[in-house]
Each structure stands twice: as structure tokens, then as C-alpha cells.
């Protein structure tokens, strides 16, 4: 049980620190996930919205929402 408790505390610490990094760039986790997915694809870092939502296991509606928010942010 102690190990599981430590793992949960570590997970929470990581979530807080990653959240701070996202806030510095005005990003939500899901928006960052889209950018990270594009980065992982390699140059030229391009995927169609369909390819993105399939690789991220999202519905097309969720993908549209994330892309719209990123587009609004520039």
C-alpha cells in the first residue's frame, strides 16, 4: 500500500508541474496533446484532422473542439 500511495503522490506532483508548464503557454492538457502528437509524427509535423483524431483515439467532435481552440489562440 505504501508504494501505491507514493506513486499517487508522485503522479499528483507531476500533474501540478506539467500544469504549470501548460499555463505558461496558455494551453490546456488536450491542446498540448494535439501539439505533442504532431511533433511526434516527424518532419514536416503534419496530419489531417482525421489522422489526428484516429491517432489520439478521440471522437471527431472532440478533435474539432481542440483544433478550434488552438486556432483561436493562433
PDB file of N, CA and C in Angstrom:
ATOM      1  N   UNK A   1       0.816  -1.197   0.000  1.00  0.00           N
ATOM      2  CA  UNK A   1       0.000   0.000   0.000  1.00  0.00           C
ATOM      3  C   UNK A   1       0.859   1.261   0.000  1.00  0.00           C
ATOM      4  N   UNK A   2       1.986   1.214   0.707  1.00  0.00           N
ATOM      5  CA  UNK A   2       2.853   2.391   0.771  1.00  0.00           C
ATOM      6  C   UNK A   2       3.365   2.768  -0.621  1.00  0.00           C
ATOM      7  N   UNK A   3       3.698   1.763  -1.400  1.00  0.00           N
ATOM      8  CA  UNK A   3       4.211   2.028  -2.751  1.00  0.00           C
ATOM      9  C   UNK A   3       3.136   2.693  -3.600  1.00  0.00           C
ATOM     10  N   UNK A   4       1.918   2.210  -3.512  1.00  0.00           N
ATOM     11  CA  UNK A   4       0.823   2.804  -4.287  1.00  0.00           C
ATOM     12  C   UNK A   4       0.585   4.238  -3.846  1.00  0.00           C
ATOM     13  N   UNK A   5       0.626   4.489  -2.552  1.00  0.00           N
ATOM     14  CA  UNK A   5       0.472   5.852  -2.046  1.00  0.00           C
ATOM     15  C   UNK A   5       1.549   6.776  -2.575  1.00  0.00           C
ATOM     16  N   UNK A   6       2.772   6.294  -2.597  1.00  0.00           N
ATOM     17  CA  UNK A   6       3.883   7.101  -3.127  1.00  0.00           C
ATOM     18  C   UNK A   6       3.707   7.365  -4.620  1.00  0.00           C
ATOM     19  N   UNK A   7       3.237   6.352  -5.320  1.00  0.00           N
ATOM     20  CA  UNK A   7       3.006   6.528  -6.759  1.00  0.00           C
ATOM     21  C   UNK A   7       1.931   7.578  -7.015  1.00  0.00           C
ATOM     22  N   UNK A   8       0.865   7.569  -6.230  1.00  0.00           N
ATOM     23  CA  UNK A   8      -0.185   8.569  -6.395  1.00  0.00           C
ATOM     24  C   UNK A   8       0.324   9.969  -6.075  1.00  0.00           C
ATOM     25  N   UNK A   9       1.141  10.101  -5.034  1.00  0.00           N
ATOM     26  CA  UNK A   9       1.705  11.421  -4.700  1.00  0.00           C
ATOM     27  C   UNK A   9       2.630  11.903  -5.813  1.00  0.00           C
ATOM     28  N   UNK A  10       3.427  10.994  -6.352  1.00  0.00           N
ATOM     29  CA  UNK A  10       4.313  11.347  -7.461  1.00  0.00           C
ATOM     30  C   UNK A  10       3.503  11.772  -8.678  1.00  0.00           C
ATOM     31  N   UNK A  11       2.447  11.030  -8.980  1.00  0.00           N
ATOM     32  CA  UNK A  11       1.593  11.368 -10.115  1.00  0.00           C
ATOM     33  C   UNK A  11       0.992  12.765  -9.938  1.00  0.00           C
ATOM     34  N   UNK A  12       0.529  13.075  -8.727  1.00  0.00           N
ATOM     35  CA  UNK A  12      -0.064  14.388  -8.464  1.00  0.00           C
ATOM     36  C   UNK A  12       0.983  15.489  -8.618  1.00  0.00           C
ATOM     37  N   UNK A  13       2.188  15.249  -8.134  1.00  0.00           N
ATOM     38  CA  UNK A  13       3.267  16.229  -8.271  1.00  0.00           C
ATOM     39  C   UNK A  13       3.577  16.482  -9.742  1.00  0.00           C
ATOM     40  N   UNK A  14       3.645  15.429 -10.515  1.00  0.00           N
ATOM     41  CA  UNK A  14       3.911  15.570 -11.950  1.00  0.00           C
ATOM     42  C   UNK A  14       2.784  16.341 -12.626  1.00  0.00           C
ATOM     43  N   UNK A  15       1.532  16.033 -12.288  1.00  0.00           N
ATOM     44  CA  UNK A  15       0.387  16.744 -12.870  1.00  0.00           C
ATOM     45  C   UNK A  15       0.458  18.235 -12.573  1.00  0.00           C
ATOM     46  N   UNK A  16       0.821  18.593 -11.346  1.00  0.00           N
ATOM     47  CA  UNK A  16       0.911  20.006 -10.966  1.00  0.00           C
ATOM     48  C   UNK A  16       2.011  20.700 -11.764  1.00  0.00           C
ATOM     49  N   UNK A  17       3.173  20.081 -11.854  1.00  0.00           N
ATOM     50  CA  UNK A  17       4.295  20.694 -12.564  1.00  0.00           C
ATOM     51  C   UNK A  17       4.022  20.810 -14.065  1.00  0.00           C
ATOM     52  N   UNK A  18       3.455  19.780 -14.647  1.00  0.00           N
ATOM     53  CA  UNK A  18       3.109  19.828 -16.070  1.00  0.00           C
ATOM     54  C   UNK A  18       2.035  20.885 -16.296  1.00  0.00           C
ATOM     55  N   UNK A  19       1.084  20.978 -15.380  1.00  0.00           N
ATOM     56  CA  UNK A  19       0.042  22.000 -15.471  1.00  0.00           C
ATOM     57  C   UNK A  19       0.615  23.404 -15.466  1.00  0.00           C
ATOM     58  N   UNK A  20       1.629  23.622 -14.652  1.00  0.00           N
ATOM     59  CA  UNK A  20       2.284  24.945 -14.615  1.00  0.00           C
ATOM     60  C   UNK A  20       2.940  25.262 -15.952  1.00  0.00           C
ATOM     61  N   UNK A  21       3.558  24.271 -16.535  1.00  0.00           N
ATOM     62  CA  UNK A  21       4.194  24.456 -17.844  1.00  0.00           C
ATOM     63  C   UNK A  21       3.144  24.789 -18.898  1.00  0.00           C
ATOM     64  N   UNK A  22       2.020  24.091 -18.882  1.00  0.00           N
ATOM     65  CA  UNK A  22       0.942  24.366 -19.837  1.00  0.00           C
ATOM     66  C   UNK A  22       0.397  25.771 -19.641  1.00  0.00           C
ATOM     67  N   UNK A  23       0.210  26.180 -18.388  1.00  0.00           N
ATOM     68  CA  UNK A  23      -0.312  27.517 -18.101  1.00  0.00           C
ATOM     69  C   UNK A  23       0.609  28.599 -18.633  1.00  0.00           C
ATOM     70  N   UNK A  24       1.909  28.365 -18.574  1.00  0.00           N
ATOM     71  CA  UNK A  24       2.870  29.357 -19.061  1.00  0.00           C
ATOM     72  C   UNK A  24       2.663  29.652 -20.540  1.00  0.00           C
ATOM     73  N   UNK A  25       2.107  28.691 -21.268  1.00  0.00           N
ATOM     74  CA  UNK A  25       1.858  28.861 -22.695  1.00  0.00           C
ATOM     75  C   UNK A  25       0.371  28.946 -23.014  1.00  0.00           C
ATOM     76  N   UNK A  26      -0.451  29.142 -21.988  1.00  0.00           N
ATOM     77  CA  UNK A  26      -1.906  29.263 -22.131  1.00  0.00           C
ATOM     78  C   UNK A  26      -2.495  28.059 -22.861  1.00  0.00           C
ATOM     79  N   UNK A  27      -2.064  26.871 -22.457  1.00  0.00           N
ATOM     80  CA  UNK A  27      -2.556  25.639 -23.074  1.00  0.00           C
ATOM     81  C   UNK A  27      -3.260  24.768 -22.051  1.00  0.00           C
ATOM     82  N   UNK A  28      -4.305  24.114 -22.485  1.00  0.00           N
ATOM     83  CA  UNK A  28      -4.936  23.057 -21.703  1.00  0.00           C
ATOM     84  C   UNK A  28      -4.215  21.752 -22.060  1.00  0.00           C
ATOM     85  N   UNK A  29      -4.398  20.724 -21.218  1.00  0.00           N
ATOM     86  CA  UNK A  29      -3.710  19.458 -21.473  1.00  0.00           C
ATOM     87  C   UNK A  29      -4.055  18.898 -22.856  1.00  0.00           C
ATOM     88  N   UNK A  30      -5.335  18.924 -23.219  1.00  0.00           N
ATOM     89  CA  UNK A  30      -5.751  18.376 -24.506  1.00  0.00           C
ATOM     90  C   UNK A  30      -5.139  19.114 -25.684  1.00  0.00           C
ATOM     91  N   UNK A  31      -4.993  20.427 -25.549  1.00  0.00           N
ATOM     92  CA  UNK A  31      -4.382  21.225 -26.618  1.00  0.00           C
ATOM     93  C   UNK A  31      -2.904  20.873 -26.755  1.00  0.00           C
ATOM     94  N   UNK A  32      -2.244  20.733 -25.614  1.00  0.00           N
ATOM     95  CA  UNK A  32      -0.841  20.328 -25.640  1.00  0.00           C
ATOM     96  C   UNK A  32      -0.693  18.947 -26.278  1.00  0.00           C
ATOM     97  N   UNK A  33      -1.623  18.064 -25.974  1.00  0.00           N
ATOM     98  CA  UNK A  33      -1.575  16.706 -26.515  1.00  0.00           C
ATOM     99  C   UNK A  33      -1.634  16.714 -28.044  1.00  0.00           C
ATOM    100  N   UNK A  34      -2.438  17.608 -28.612  1.00  0.00           N
ATOM    101  CA  UNK A  34      -2.504  17.732 -30.078  1.00  0.00           C
ATOM    102  C   UNK A  34      -1.140  18.155 -30.623  1.00  0.00           C
ATOM    103  N   UNK A  35      -0.551  19.176 -30.010  1.00  0.00           N
ATOM    104  CA  UNK A  35       0.749  19.663 -30.476  1.00  0.00           C
ATOM    105  C   UNK A  35       1.832  18.595 -30.315  1.00  0.00           C
ATOM    106  N   UNK A  36       1.795  17.867 -29.202  1.00  0.00           N
ATOM    107  CA  UNK A  36       2.780  16.809 -28.974  1.00  0.00           C
ATOM    108  C   UNK A  36       2.612  15.679 -29.990  1.00  0.00           C
ATOM    109  N   UNK A  37       1.380  15.359 -30.329  1.00  0.00           N
ATOM    110  CA  UNK A  37       1.126  14.318 -31.329  1.00  0.00           C
ATOM    111  C   UNK A  37       1.691  14.733 -32.682  1.00  0.00           C
ATOM    112  N   UNK A  38       1.485  15.982 -33.052  1.00  0.00           N
ATOM    113  CA  UNK A  38       2.049  16.474 -34.316  1.00  0.00           C
ATOM    114  C   UNK A  38       3.574  16.424 -34.288  1.00  0.00           C
ATOM    115  N   UNK A  39       4.150  16.779 -33.163  1.00  0.00           N
ATOM    116  CA  UNK A  39       5.609  16.783 -33.033  1.00  0.00           C
ATOM    117  C   UNK A  39       6.177  15.371 -33.187  1.00  0.00           C
ATOM    118  N   UNK A  40       5.478  14.397 -32.630  1.00  0.00           N
ATOM    119  CA  UNK A  40       5.949  13.011 -32.691  1.00  0.00           C
ATOM    120  C   UNK A  40       5.898  12.427 -34.101  1.00  0.00           C
ATOM    121  N   UNK A  41       5.120  13.037 -34.995  1.00  0.00           N
ATOM    122  CA  UNK A  41       4.996  12.481 -36.347  1.00  0.00           C
ATOM    123  C   UNK A  41       6.247  12.697 -37.181  1.00  0.00           C
ATOM    124  N   UNK A  42       7.117  13.571 -36.750  1.00  0.00           N
ATOM    125  CA  UNK A  42       8.322  13.860 -37.517  1.00  0.00           C
ATOM    126  C   UNK A  42       8.043  14.909 -38.581  1.00  0.00           C
ATOM    127  N   UNK A  43       9.128  15.428 -39.151  1.00  0.00           N
ATOM    128  CA  UNK A  43       9.004  16.488 -40.150  1.00  0.00           C
ATOM    129  C   UNK A  43       8.147  15.992 -41.303  1.00  0.00           C
ATOM    130  N   UNK A  44       7.288  16.798 -41.817  1.00  0.00           N
ATOM    131  CA  UNK A  44       7.021  18.212 -41.560  1.00  0.00           C
ATOM    132  C   UNK A  44       5.980  18.461 -40.468  1.00  0.00           C
ATOM    133  N   UNK A  45       5.730  17.470 -39.598  1.00  0.00           N
ATOM    134  CA  UNK A  45       4.821  17.610 -38.453  1.00  0.00           C
ATOM    135  C   UNK A  45       3.402  17.941 -38.893  1.00  0.00           C
ATOM    136  N   UNK A  46       2.908  17.222 -39.876  1.00  0.00           N
ATOM    137  CA  UNK A  46       1.563  17.455 -40.412  1.00  0.00           C
ATOM    138  C   UNK A  46       0.737  16.172 -40.373  1.00  0.00           C
ATOM    139  N   UNK A  47      -0.501  16.317 -39.937  1.00  0.00           N
ATOM    140  CA  UNK A  47      -1.501  15.254 -40.027  1.00  0.00           C
ATOM    141  C   UNK A  47      -2.830  15.914 -40.358  1.00  0.00           C
ATOM    142  N   UNK A  48      -3.686  15.198 -41.040  1.00  0.00           N
ATOM    143  CA  UNK A  48      -5.037  15.714 -41.269  1.00  0.00           C
ATOM    144  C   UNK A  48      -5.815  15.590 -39.957  1.00  0.00           C
ATOM    145  N   UNK A  49      -6.916  16.341 -39.821  1.00  0.00           N
ATOM    146  CA  UNK A  49      -7.739  16.181 -38.618  1.00  0.00           C
ATOM    147  C   UNK A  49      -8.192  14.735 -38.405  1.00  0.00           C
ATOM    148  N   UNK A  50      -8.505  14.024 -39.482  1.00  0.00           N
ATOM    149  CA  UNK A  50      -8.907  12.612 -39.356  1.00  0.00           C
ATOM    150  C   UNK A  50      -7.767  11.756 -38.816  1.00  0.00           C
ATOM    151  N   UNK A  51      -6.579  11.966 -39.329  1.00  0.00           N
ATOM    152  CA  UNK A  51      -5.422  11.213 -38.839  1.00  0.00           C
ATOM    153  C   UNK A  51      -5.151  11.531 -37.368  1.00  0.00           C
ATOM    154  N   UNK A  52      -5.296  12.799 -37.020  1.00  0.00           N
ATOM    155  CA  UNK A  52      -5.081  13.206 -35.626  1.00  0.00           C
ATOM    156  C   UNK A  52      -6.065  12.516 -34.694  1.00  0.00           C
ATOM    157  N   UNK A  53      -7.349  12.601 -35.000  1.00  0.00           N
ATOM    158  CA  UNK A  53      -8.325  12.040 -34.062  1.00  0.00           C
ATOM    159  C   UNK A  53      -8.204  10.525 -33.979  1.00  0.00           C
ATOM    160  N   UNK A  54      -7.800   9.880 -35.054  1.00  0.00           N
ATOM    161  CA  UNK A  54      -7.598   8.427 -35.002  1.00  0.00           C
ATOM    162  C   UNK A  54      -6.370   8.067 -34.168  1.00  0.00           C
ATOM    163  N   UNK A  55      -5.298   8.825 -34.328  1.00  0.00           N
ATOM    164  CA  UNK A  55      -4.076   8.506 -33.581  1.00  0.00           C
ATOM    165  C   UNK A  55      -4.207   8.860 -32.104  1.00  0.00           C
ATOM    166  N   UNK A  56      -5.084   9.818 -31.789  1.00  0.00           N
ATOM    167  CA  UNK A  56      -5.270  10.226 -30.397  1.00  0.00           C
ATOM    168  C   UNK A  56      -6.453   9.522 -29.740  1.00  0.00           C
ATOM    169  N   UNK A  57      -7.152   8.687 -30.504  1.00  0.00           N
ATOM    170  CA  UNK A  57      -8.319   7.953 -30.005  1.00  0.00           C
ATOM    171  C   UNK A  57      -9.398   8.894 -29.480  1.00  0.00           C
ATOM    172  N   UNK A  58      -9.660   9.956 -30.239  1.00  0.00           N
ATOM    173  CA  UNK A  58     -10.697  10.933 -29.906  1.00  0.00           C
ATOM    174  C   UNK A  58     -11.827  10.844 -30.920  1.00  0.00           C
ATOM    175  N   UNK A  59     -12.989  11.323 -30.508  1.00  0.00           N
ATOM    176  CA  UNK A  59     -14.079  11.451 -31.474  1.00  0.00           C
ATOM    177  C   UNK A  59     -13.758  12.614 -32.404  1.00  0.00           C
ATOM    178  N   UNK A  60     -14.397  12.637 -33.553  1.00  0.00           N
ATOM    179  CA  UNK A  60     -14.158  13.742 -34.488  1.00  0.00           C
ATOM    180  C   UNK A  60     -14.618  15.062 -33.874  1.00  0.00           C
ATOM    181  N   UNK A  61     -15.679  15.034 -33.083  1.00  0.00           N
ATOM    182  CA  UNK A  61     -16.154  16.252 -32.423  1.00  0.00           C
ATOM    183  C   UNK A  61     -15.160  16.790 -31.413  1.00  0.00           C
ATOM    184  N   UNK A  62     -14.564  15.906 -30.626  1.00  0.00           N
ATOM    185  CA  UNK A  62     -13.558  16.331 -29.647  1.00  0.00           C
ATOM    186  C   UNK A  62     -12.336  16.908 -30.351  1.00  0.00           C
ATOM    187  N   UNK A  63     -11.957  16.286 -31.463  1.00  0.00           N
ATOM    188  CA  UNK A  63     -10.806  16.778 -32.210  1.00  0.00           C
ATOM    189  C   UNK A  63     -11.088  18.158 -32.782  1.00  0.00           C
ATOM    190  N   UNK A  64     -12.280  18.346 -33.341  1.00  0.00           N
ATOM    191  CA  UNK A  64     -12.668  19.650 -33.881  1.00  0.00           C
ATOM    192  C   UNK A  64     -12.616  20.709 -32.792  1.00  0.00           C
ATOM    193  N   UNK A  65     -13.107  20.384 -31.613  1.00  0.00           N
ATOM    194  CA  UNK A  65     -13.097  21.322 -30.490  1.00  0.00           C
ATOM    195  C   UNK A  65     -11.672  21.736 -30.132  1.00  0.00           C
ATOM    196  N   UNK A  66     -10.780  20.772 -30.035  1.00  0.00           N
ATOM    197  CA  UNK A  66      -9.389  21.086 -29.687  1.00  0.00           C
ATOM    198  C   UNK A  66      -8.712  21.906 -30.774  1.00  0.00           C
ATOM    199  N   UNK A  67      -8.944  21.546 -32.026  1.00  0.00           N
ATOM    200  CA  UNK A  67      -8.329  22.297 -33.122  1.00  0.00           C
ATOM    201  C   UNK A  67      -8.869  23.718 -33.198  1.00  0.00           C
ATOM    202  N   UNK A  68     -10.172  23.886 -32.970  1.00  0.00           N
ATOM    203  CA  UNK A  68     -10.762  25.230 -32.971  1.00  0.00           C
ATOM    204  C   UNK A  68     -10.136  26.098 -31.888  1.00  0.00           C
ATOM    205  N   UNK A  69      -9.942  25.543 -30.702  1.00  0.00           N
ATOM    206  CA  UNK A  69      -9.346  26.307 -29.602  1.00  0.00           C
ATOM    207  C   UNK A  69      -7.904  26.683 -29.909  1.00  0.00           C
ATOM    208  N   UNK A  70      -7.155  25.751 -30.486  1.00  0.00           N
ATOM    209  CA  UNK A  70      -5.775  26.068 -30.857  1.00  0.00           C
ATOM    210  C   UNK A  70      -5.727  27.137 -31.943  1.00  0.00           C
ATOM    211  N   UNK A  71      -6.638  27.051 -32.884  1.00  0.00           N
ATOM    212  CA  UNK A  71      -6.680  28.046 -33.961  1.00  0.00           C
ATOM    213  C   UNK A  71      -6.995  29.433 -33.402  1.00  0.00           C
ATOM    214  N   UNK A  72      -7.907  29.517 -32.452  1.00  0.00           N
ATOM    215  CA  UNK A  72      -8.248  30.799 -31.829  1.00  0.00           C
ATOM    216  C   UNK A  72      -7.045  31.405 -31.111  1.00  0.00           C
ATOM    217  N   UNK A  73      -6.206  30.554 -30.563  1.00  0.00           N
ATOM    218  CA  UNK A  73      -5.030  31.034 -29.832  1.00  0.00           C
ATOM    219  C   UNK A  73      -3.898  31.440 -30.771  1.00  0.00           C
ATOM    220  N   UNK A  74      -4.037  31.067 -32.038  1.00  0.00           N
ATOM    221  CA  UNK A  74      -3.029  31.465 -33.023  1.00  0.00           C
ATOM    222  C   UNK A  74      -1.976  30.428 -33.164  1.00  0.00           C
TER     223      UNK A  74
END
